[in-house]
């Protein structure tokens, strides 16, 4: 079968609700992962899933690494993830040409590694990563809302969990957008917002760093040898989480057939934004605050409850951050939505039939309510998010793609591609193990300060 004929056949089957093996798609794939998008839409989804407010933690990671190691890790993270995401895309395109278009990460793992790997490894880890990202977004949004409130009303007494709950209610509404493809316009706005708050944050760093109020900057790495070593691996986990995605197959599933080459164009658009935002924020933040950089850069703009940059600049930065967090959260809800609709919806009925709308409304509301409850109860989720990044993003986004590529294309063991991929697998699998240990250690050290519904 020629390329044109298989691409036409793939498009026909997807439009008819068939998968590329000739069986009917389940309701989750049919309703949530609709294949109607262009490469531009793919770029919007990719940018929202990668360029998110956790990038404001990059100066904090630099504080444990220093200039040279920090920049090196940032460059390696960009290069390896761009390469790895392209490997996944090539594998997906290859299987589509063979008549098996994979719409989900676990489908890829099942086909390439076997059903056990898809069901008990890739599937659970992806779900943990995505669900953790949703909780983190809701918590960060609550913190942004509280920051805006305190700027407008210094000394205000409303607790953090109230803002978390308010944002959770908003998320319940936004979560009802029916499919991944329906988020394309939301994610275009998200792309603009991530550029906006990144540039505002950089402007704040430049303003503070050049003002008379700038604190003396120290770029030395603090702590004893033991703390420094674990700090390095924690920083690597932070950077890995920042570059993490975990839903590349689901994003490529939103692209209309034929898919060939579209993901690469989308990734190029995404990584223009990645390089622009990640490097500008990391460099300016570490330059301005040195080893005093806090977990999120915006915290450095307030000292003892007092704003040290123009209030209007911090307000709009927090507002842009808050708005983009809603888009990021709803993107990472999509794998959960797909699973829930696969269980609860019936593909024999129309997507907007009462039989499918009612379960969708109830299940998505329940998932967001549960996520919001955890975010309100556990506002120290940053430590646990580092563990999720080490345990989830490092293997999913750095190691697994190279394994998939080597098993699918079987490059020569005498060639550079095989050994490059093998090196990536070994190095980042080892880093995942060590970074997970470092993250667990940090959780243990901070355990005494944990308090449910804390007002942090």
Short mmCIF file of C-alpha atoms in Angstrom, two decimals:
data_model
loop_
_atom_site.label_atom_id
_atom_site.label_comp_id
_atom_site.label_asym_id
_atom_site.label_seq_id
_atom_site.Cartn_x
_atom_site.Cartn_y
_atom_site.Cartn_z
CA UNK A 1 0.00 0.00 0.00
CA UNK A 2 1.47 3.38 -1.00
CA UNK A 3 1.86 6.27 1.41
CA UNK A 4 -1.07 8.24 0.00
CA UNK A 5 -3.39 5.23 0.18
CA UNK A 6 -2.60 4.29 3.81
CA UNK A 7 -2.91 7.92 4.89
CA UNK A 8 -6.32 8.18 3.21
CA UNK A 9 -7.40 4.91 4.79
CA UNK A 10 -6.23 6.05 8.22
CA UNK A 11 -8.17 9.29 7.89
CA UNK A 12 -11.30 7.43 6.79
CA UNK A 13 -11.15 5.00 9.71
CA UNK A 14 -10.59 7.71 12.30
CA UNK A 15 -13.52 9.72 10.95
CA UNK A 16 -15.70 6.62 11.13
CA UNK A 17 -14.71 5.96 14.75
CA UNK A 18 -12.54 2.96 13.90
CA UNK A 19 -9.02 2.45 15.14
CA UNK A 20 -6.35 1.42 12.69
CA UNK A 21 -6.72 -2.26 13.46
CA UNK A 22 -10.31 -2.21 12.25
CA UNK A 23 -12.05 -2.33 15.64
CA UNK A 24 -14.25 0.33 17.14
CA UNK A 25 -12.51 2.91 19.33
CA UNK A 26 -13.64 2.97 22.95
CA UNK A 27 -15.52 6.02 24.16
CA UNK A 28 -12.45 7.52 25.84
CA UNK A 29 -10.42 7.66 22.64
CA UNK A 30 -13.40 8.48 20.43
CA UNK A 31 -14.68 11.41 22.50
CA UNK A 32 -11.58 12.81 24.25
CA UNK A 33 -8.73 12.15 21.79
CA UNK A 34 -10.43 13.41 18.64
CA UNK A 35 -8.02 13.52 15.69
CA UNK A 36 -8.98 16.82 14.10
CA UNK A 37 -6.05 19.17 14.81
CA UNK A 38 -3.28 20.73 12.74
CA UNK A 39 0.41 20.97 13.57
CA UNK A 40 -0.25 24.45 14.99
CA UNK A 41 -2.82 23.06 17.41
CA UNK A 42 -0.28 20.39 18.32
CA UNK A 43 2.25 23.15 19.07
CA UNK A 44 -0.23 24.93 21.33
CA UNK A 45 -0.92 21.73 23.31
CA UNK A 46 2.80 20.96 23.61
CA UNK A 47 3.64 24.47 24.79
CA UNK A 48 0.95 24.44 27.48
CA UNK A 49 2.05 21.02 28.73
CA UNK A 50 5.75 21.98 28.96
CA UNK A 51 6.03 25.77 29.39
CA UNK A 52 4.14 26.13 32.67
CA UNK A 53 4.63 28.10 35.92
CA UNK A 54 7.02 25.48 37.39
CA UNK A 55 9.63 27.14 35.14
CA UNK A 56 9.67 29.91 37.77
CA UNK A 57 11.47 27.38 40.01
CA UNK A 58 14.50 27.22 37.72
CA UNK A 59 16.50 29.89 39.64
CA UNK A 60 15.94 27.76 42.77
CA UNK A 61 17.44 24.76 40.94
CA UNK A 62 20.41 26.91 39.90
CA UNK A 63 21.00 27.77 43.57
CA UNK A 64 21.93 24.11 44.19
CA UNK A 65 23.95 23.78 40.98
CA UNK A 66 25.75 27.07 40.35
CA UNK A 67 26.18 28.84 37.04
CA UNK A 68 28.13 26.24 35.08
CA UNK A 69 26.24 23.12 36.18
CA UNK A 70 22.89 24.93 36.07
CA UNK A 71 23.31 26.09 32.48
CA UNK A 72 24.70 22.69 31.47
CA UNK A 73 21.68 20.86 32.94
CA UNK A 74 19.30 23.34 31.30
CA UNK A 75 20.91 22.81 27.87
CA UNK A 76 21.03 19.03 28.27
CA UNK A 77 17.39 18.98 29.40
CA UNK A 78 16.30 20.94 26.32
CA UNK A 79 18.38 18.84 23.91
CA UNK A 80 17.46 15.44 25.35
CA UNK A 81 13.72 16.12 25.69
CA UNK A 82 13.48 17.59 22.17
CA UNK A 83 15.31 14.53 20.87
CA UNK A 84 13.26 12.11 22.97
CA UNK A 85 9.92 13.64 22.02
CA UNK A 86 10.93 13.33 18.37
CA UNK A 87 11.81 9.67 18.96
CA UNK A 88 8.30 9.04 20.32
CA UNK A 89 6.81 10.88 17.34
CA UNK A 90 8.84 8.78 14.88
CA UNK A 91 7.72 5.57 16.58
CA UNK A 92 4.08 6.70 16.50
CA UNK A 93 4.32 7.59 12.81
CA UNK A 94 5.98 4.27 12.02
CA UNK A 95 3.23 2.25 13.70
CA UNK A 96 0.57 4.38 12.01
CA UNK A 97 2.10 3.47 8.64
CA UNK A 98 1.90 -0.18 9.67
CA UNK A 99 -1.82 0.21 10.33
CA UNK A 100 -1.63 0.60 14.12
CA UNK A 101 -2.08 4.23 15.14
CA UNK A 102 -1.47 4.50 18.89
CA UNK A 103 -3.53 7.14 20.63
CA UNK A 104 -2.27 6.59 24.19
CA UNK A 105 1.08 6.09 25.90
CA UNK A 106 -0.06 2.79 27.38
CA UNK A 107 -1.09 1.59 23.89
CA UNK A 108 2.48 2.16 22.71
CA UNK A 109 3.93 0.30 25.68
CA UNK A 110 1.51 -2.60 25.23
CA UNK A 111 2.36 -2.97 21.55
CA UNK A 112 6.14 -2.53 21.91
CA UNK A 113 6.93 -3.96 25.35
CA UNK A 114 3.95 -6.18 26.05
CA UNK A 115 0.65 -5.82 27.94
CA UNK A 116 2.23 -6.03 31.38
CA UNK A 117 4.39 -2.97 30.79
CA UNK A 118 1.46 -0.92 29.51
CA UNK A 119 -0.90 -1.93 32.29
CA UNK A 120 1.42 -2.01 35.30
CA UNK A 121 4.23 0.43 34.51
CA UNK A 122 3.61 3.08 31.84
CA UNK A 123 -0.11 3.48 32.57
CA UNK A 124 0.19 3.95 36.37
CA UNK A 125 3.25 6.21 36.14
CA UNK A 126 1.61 8.42 33.52
CA UNK A 127 -1.55 8.65 35.60
CA UNK A 128 0.48 9.57 38.70
CA UNK A 129 2.41 12.25 36.80
CA UNK A 130 -0.70 13.79 35.24
CA UNK A 131 -2.77 13.68 38.42
CA UNK A 132 0.14 15.16 40.39
CA UNK A 133 0.42 17.97 37.82
CA UNK A 134 -3.29 18.78 38.23
CA UNK A 135 -2.96 18.96 42.02
CA UNK A 136 0.17 21.11 41.75
CA UNK A 137 -1.55 23.51 39.34
CA UNK A 138 -4.55 23.94 41.64
CA UNK A 139 -2.26 24.58 44.61
CA UNK A 140 -0.06 27.05 42.69
CA UNK A 141 -3.18 28.85 41.46
CA UNK A 142 -4.42 29.15 45.01
CA UNK A 143 -1.07 30.60 46.05
CA UNK A 144 -1.21 33.11 43.17
CA UNK A 145 -4.72 34.17 44.19
CA UNK A 146 -3.59 34.61 47.79
CA UNK A 147 -0.60 36.68 46.64
CA UNK A 148 -2.88 38.95 44.61
CA UNK A 149 -5.19 39.28 47.62
CA UNK A 150 -2.35 40.21 49.98
CA UNK A 151 -0.96 42.79 47.54
CA UNK A 152 -4.39 44.42 47.32
CA UNK A 153 -5.17 43.92 51.02
CA UNK A 154 -1.99 43.73 53.16
CA UNK A 155 -2.63 41.89 56.38
CA UNK A 156 -5.62 40.02 54.98
CA UNK A 157 -6.71 36.96 56.97
CA UNK A 158 -8.25 34.70 54.32
CA UNK A 159 -6.52 31.31 54.39
CA UNK A 160 -4.81 29.63 51.45
CA UNK A 161 -7.26 26.72 51.30
CA UNK A 162 -10.13 29.17 50.58
CA UNK A 163 -8.38 30.35 47.41
CA UNK A 164 -7.59 26.76 46.46
CA UNK A 165 -11.28 25.88 46.76
CA UNK A 166 -12.32 28.92 44.71
CA UNK A 167 -9.97 27.93 41.90
CA UNK A 168 -11.17 24.33 42.16
CA UNK A 169 -14.74 25.43 41.47
CA UNK A 170 -13.53 27.31 38.38
CA UNK A 171 -11.65 24.20 37.26
CA UNK A 172 -14.84 22.12 37.57
CA UNK A 173 -16.38 24.34 34.91
CA UNK A 174 -13.34 24.40 32.61
CA UNK A 175 -12.92 20.62 32.90
CA UNK A 176 -16.22 20.13 31.06
CA UNK A 177 -14.64 21.09 27.72
CA UNK A 178 -15.35 17.82 25.94
CA UNK A 179 -12.14 16.89 24.10
CA UNK A 180 -8.42 17.60 23.90
CA UNK A 181 -9.00 19.23 20.50
CA UNK A 182 -11.54 21.63 22.04
CA UNK A 183 -8.69 23.14 24.10
CA UNK A 184 -6.82 24.45 21.06
CA UNK A 185 -7.96 28.08 21.47
CA UNK A 186 -7.46 27.94 25.25
CA UNK A 187 -3.92 26.69 24.67
CA UNK A 188 -3.17 29.42 22.14
CA UNK A 189 -4.03 31.94 24.87
CA UNK A 190 -1.91 29.87 27.25
CA UNK A 191 1.09 30.19 24.91
CA UNK A 192 0.76 33.99 24.99
CA UNK A 193 0.33 33.97 28.78
CA UNK A 194 3.48 31.94 29.45
CA UNK A 195 5.50 34.41 27.39
CA UNK A 196 3.82 37.29 29.22
CA UNK A 197 4.51 36.17 32.80
CA UNK A 198 8.03 35.03 31.91
CA UNK A 199 8.90 38.44 30.47
CA UNK A 200 7.28 40.17 33.46
CA UNK A 201 9.31 38.01 35.85
CA UNK A 202 12.52 38.80 33.95
CA UNK A 203 11.64 42.51 34.06
CA UNK A 204 11.14 42.24 37.82
CA UNK A 205 14.54 40.59 38.22
CA UNK A 206 16.26 43.27 36.18
CA UNK A 207 14.47 46.03 38.11
CA UNK A 208 15.37 44.57 41.50
CA UNK A 209 18.86 43.49 40.51
CA UNK A 210 19.82 47.00 39.37
CA UNK A 211 18.08 48.93 42.15
CA UNK A 212 19.56 50.25 45.39
CA UNK A 213 17.38 47.78 47.31
CA UNK A 214 19.11 44.78 45.77
CA UNK A 215 20.50 42.46 48.43
CA UNK A 216 24.15 41.38 48.14
CA UNK A 217 24.26 38.44 45.78
CA UNK A 218 26.09 35.25 46.66
CA UNK A 219 26.46 32.53 44.04
CA UNK A 220 28.20 30.00 46.27
CA UNK A 221 26.46 26.70 46.99
CA UNK A 222 25.56 26.48 50.67
CA UNK A 223 25.48 23.48 53.01
CA UNK A 224 27.86 20.67 53.84
CA UNK A 225 28.99 18.08 51.30
CA UNK A 226 26.10 15.76 52.14
CA UNK A 227 23.46 18.46 51.64
CA UNK A 228 25.11 19.70 48.46
CA UNK A 229 25.06 16.26 46.84
CA UNK A 230 21.38 15.71 47.58
CA UNK A 231 20.67 19.30 46.57
CA UNK A 232 22.14 18.60 43.14
CA UNK A 233 19.82 15.65 42.55
CA UNK A 234 16.83 17.59 43.84
CA UNK A 235 17.71 20.34 41.37
CA UNK A 236 17.93 17.81 38.54
CA UNK A 237 14.47 16.54 39.50
CA UNK A 238 13.15 20.12 39.41
CA UNK A 239 14.60 20.69 35.93
CA UNK A 240 13.28 17.33 34.69
CA UNK A 241 9.81 18.19 36.00
CA UNK A 242 9.99 21.57 34.26
CA UNK A 243 10.80 19.97 30.91
CA UNK A 244 8.43 17.06 31.56
CA UNK A 245 5.44 16.23 29.43
CA UNK A 246 4.31 12.63 29.78
CA UNK A 247 1.44 12.93 27.27
CA UNK A 248 3.20 13.12 23.88
CA UNK A 249 1.15 10.23 22.35
CA UNK A 250 -2.11 11.78 23.54
CA UNK A 251 -1.12 15.11 22.00
CA UNK A 252 -0.12 13.49 18.71
CA UNK A 253 -3.47 11.66 18.79
CA UNK A 254 -5.22 15.04 18.40
CA UNK A 255 -3.59 15.58 14.98
CA UNK A 256 -5.70 14.80 11.95
CA UNK A 257 -4.42 12.12 9.59
CA UNK A 258 -2.00 12.07 7.89
CA UNK A 259 0.22 12.76 10.91
CA UNK A 260 3.60 12.59 9.16
CA UNK A 261 5.84 15.55 10.05
CA UNK A 262 3.21 17.48 11.98
CA UNK A 263 4.54 16.66 15.43
CA UNK A 264 8.03 17.84 14.49
CA UNK A 265 6.65 21.23 13.40
CA UNK A 266 4.67 21.48 16.63
CA UNK A 267 7.76 20.64 18.68
CA UNK A 268 9.80 23.30 16.87
CA UNK A 269 7.16 25.92 17.73
CA UNK A 270 7.06 24.69 21.33
CA UNK A 271 10.83 24.72 21.82
CA UNK A 272 11.19 28.26 20.50
CA UNK A 273 8.99 29.23 23.44
CA UNK A 274 10.83 26.80 25.78
CA UNK A 275 14.26 28.25 25.05
CA UNK A 276 12.99 31.84 25.22
CA UNK A 277 11.28 31.43 28.59
CA UNK A 278 13.37 28.83 30.42
CA UNK A 279 16.74 30.42 29.80
CA UNK A 280 15.65 34.03 30.36
CA UNK A 281 13.89 33.19 33.65
CA UNK A 282 16.66 30.91 34.97
CA UNK A 283 19.50 33.30 34.15
CA UNK A 284 17.80 36.53 35.29
CA UNK A 285 16.42 34.93 38.47
CA UNK A 286 19.71 33.42 39.58
CA UNK A 287 21.56 36.62 38.63
CA UNK A 288 19.18 38.70 40.77
CA UNK A 289 18.88 36.44 43.83
CA UNK A 290 21.86 34.05 43.79
CA UNK A 291 21.63 31.27 46.35
CA UNK A 292 18.69 33.05 48.02
CA UNK A 293 16.39 32.12 45.11
CA UNK A 294 13.22 30.63 46.57
CA UNK A 295 11.08 27.73 45.39
CA UNK A 296 9.22 30.03 43.02
CA UNK A 297 10.80 33.24 41.76
CA UNK A 298 7.71 35.30 42.56
CA UNK A 299 8.28 34.72 46.29
CA UNK A 300 11.52 36.68 46.00
CA UNK A 301 9.54 39.73 44.91
CA UNK A 302 8.01 40.00 48.38
CA UNK A 303 10.18 40.49 51.48
CA UNK A 304 8.53 40.44 54.94
CA UNK A 305 5.14 40.94 53.32
CA UNK A 306 6.33 43.97 51.36
CA UNK A 307 6.51 44.11 47.56
CA UNK A 308 10.02 45.07 46.43
CA UNK A 309 9.20 45.63 42.75
CA UNK A 310 6.41 47.83 41.37
CA UNK A 311 3.12 46.43 42.66
CA UNK A 312 1.46 46.60 39.25
CA UNK A 313 4.22 44.46 37.76
CA UNK A 314 3.88 41.75 40.41
CA UNK A 315 0.08 41.87 40.14
CA UNK A 316 -0.03 41.26 36.41
CA UNK A 317 2.68 38.59 36.69
CA UNK A 318 0.61 36.73 39.28
CA UNK A 319 -2.53 37.19 37.20
CA UNK A 320 -0.94 35.85 34.00
CA UNK A 321 0.46 32.92 35.99
CA UNK A 322 -2.95 32.21 37.52
CA UNK A 323 -4.69 32.22 34.16
CA UNK A 324 -2.18 29.90 32.52
CA UNK A 325 -2.39 27.44 35.39
CA UNK A 326 -6.02 26.81 34.50
CA UNK A 327 -5.02 25.79 30.97
CA UNK A 328 -2.16 23.58 32.19
CA UNK A 329 -4.41 21.82 34.69
CA UNK A 330 -7.10 21.05 32.13
CA UNK A 331 -4.50 19.70 29.68
CA UNK A 332 -3.17 17.25 32.27
CA UNK A 333 -6.74 16.21 33.08
CA UNK A 334 -7.10 14.72 29.60
CA UNK A 335 -5.59 11.25 30.29
CA UNK A 336 -7.87 10.93 33.33
CA UNK A 337 -10.85 12.12 31.28
CA UNK A 338 -10.06 9.55 28.62
CA UNK A 339 -9.90 6.72 31.16
CA UNK A 340 -13.13 7.80 32.87
CA UNK A 341 -15.04 8.10 29.61
CA UNK A 342 -13.73 4.73 28.53
CA UNK A 343 -15.37 3.25 31.64
CA UNK A 344 -18.53 5.33 31.86
CA UNK A 345 -19.52 6.42 28.34
CA UNK A 346 -21.08 4.40 25.54
CA UNK A 347 -19.70 4.96 22.01
CA UNK A 348 -22.97 3.69 20.51
CA UNK A 349 -24.54 6.98 21.63
CA UNK A 350 -23.65 10.48 20.42
CA UNK A 351 -21.03 12.37 22.38
CA UNK A 352 -23.60 14.92 23.56
CA UNK A 353 -26.41 12.47 24.25
CA UNK A 354 -27.70 12.50 27.84
CA UNK A 355 -26.34 8.95 28.28
CA UNK A 356 -22.79 10.32 27.87
CA UNK A 357 -23.10 13.92 29.06
CA UNK A 358 -24.35 13.07 32.57
CA UNK A 359 -21.52 10.59 33.42
CA UNK A 360 -19.00 13.03 31.94
CA UNK A 361 -20.30 15.90 34.08
CA UNK A 362 -20.31 13.84 37.26
CA UNK A 363 -16.96 12.08 36.75
CA UNK A 364 -15.01 15.20 35.79
CA UNK A 365 -16.52 17.19 38.64
CA UNK A 366 -15.61 14.41 41.08
CA UNK A 367 -12.02 14.18 39.81
CA UNK A 368 -11.47 17.95 40.12
CA UNK A 369 -13.12 17.97 43.56
CA UNK A 370 -10.77 15.22 44.74
CA UNK A 371 -7.72 17.02 43.31
CA UNK A 372 -8.78 20.29 44.93
CA UNK A 373 -9.24 18.61 48.30
CA UNK A 374 -5.72 17.18 48.19
CA UNK A 375 -4.27 20.55 47.11
CA UNK A 376 -6.03 22.30 50.02
CA UNK A 377 -5.02 19.63 52.54
CA UNK A 378 -1.40 19.24 51.44
CA UNK A 379 0.00 22.69 50.55
CA UNK A 380 3.55 21.34 50.90
CA UNK A 381 3.00 19.40 47.68
CA UNK A 382 6.21 20.83 46.20
CA UNK A 383 8.29 18.19 47.95
CA UNK A 384 6.05 15.41 46.65
CA UNK A 385 6.06 16.94 43.19
CA UNK A 386 9.86 16.59 43.15
CA UNK A 387 9.37 12.89 43.87
CA UNK A 388 6.82 12.62 41.05
CA UNK A 389 9.26 14.36 38.72
CA UNK A 390 12.10 12.00 39.63
CA UNK A 391 9.98 8.86 39.62
CA UNK A 392 7.75 9.82 36.68
CA UNK A 393 9.05 12.47 34.31
CA UNK A 394 12.67 11.26 34.21
CA UNK A 395 11.82 7.73 33.00
CA UNK A 396 8.79 8.67 30.85
CA UNK A 397 10.34 11.60 29.02
CA UNK A 398 14.05 10.77 29.00
CA UNK A 399 14.53 6.98 29.09
CA UNK A 400 11.40 5.29 27.71
CA UNK A 401 11.41 7.05 24.29
CA UNK A 402 14.90 5.74 23.52
CA UNK A 403 13.84 2.21 24.50
CA UNK A 404 10.78 2.43 22.24
CA UNK A 405 12.89 3.66 19.32
CA UNK A 406 15.57 0.97 19.65
CA UNK A 407 13.00 -1.82 19.91
CA UNK A 408 10.93 -0.49 17.01
CA UNK A 409 13.61 0.44 14.47
CA UNK A 410 16.43 -1.83 15.72
CA UNK A 411 19.29 0.51 14.75
CA UNK A 412 22.67 -1.13 14.19
CA UNK A 413 24.67 -1.72 17.36
CA UNK A 414 27.64 -0.37 15.45
CA UNK A 415 25.88 2.93 14.79
CA UNK A 416 25.82 6.17 16.78
CA UNK A 417 22.02 6.20 17.21
CA UNK A 418 21.91 2.91 19.12
CA UNK A 419 24.64 3.92 21.53
CA UNK A 420 23.31 7.45 21.99
CA UNK A 421 19.89 6.04 22.88
CA UNK A 422 21.40 3.40 25.15
CA UNK A 423 23.50 6.02 26.95
CA UNK A 424 20.39 8.17 27.49
CA UNK A 425 18.51 5.19 28.93
CA UNK A 426 21.30 4.21 31.35
CA UNK A 427 22.16 7.75 32.50
CA UNK A 428 18.61 8.98 33.05
CA UNK A 429 17.36 5.74 34.58
CA UNK A 430 20.19 6.02 37.11
CA UNK A 431 19.36 9.68 37.71
CA UNK A 432 15.72 8.75 38.25
CA UNK A 433 16.66 6.30 41.01
CA UNK A 434 19.05 8.68 42.79
CA UNK A 435 16.76 11.70 42.41
CA UNK A 436 13.86 9.68 43.84
CA UNK A 437 15.99 8.87 46.90
CA UNK A 438 16.91 12.57 47.24
CA UNK A 439 13.25 13.60 46.97
CA UNK A 440 12.20 11.07 49.63
CA UNK A 441 14.98 12.36 51.89
CA UNK A 442 13.70 15.93 51.48
CA UNK A 443 10.17 14.82 52.38
CA UNK A 444 11.48 13.16 55.55
CA UNK A 445 13.48 16.27 56.51
CA UNK A 446 10.46 18.54 56.00
CA UNK A 447 7.95 16.17 57.63
CA UNK A 448 8.01 18.02 60.96
CA UNK A 449 6.80 21.21 59.29
CA UNK A 450 3.89 19.53 57.49
CA UNK A 451 0.41 20.49 58.66
CA UNK A 452 -2.87 19.77 56.93
CA UNK A 453 -4.60 22.86 55.49
CA UNK A 454 -1.52 24.94 56.36
CA UNK A 455 -1.70 28.60 55.39
CA UNK A 456 1.62 28.81 53.53
#
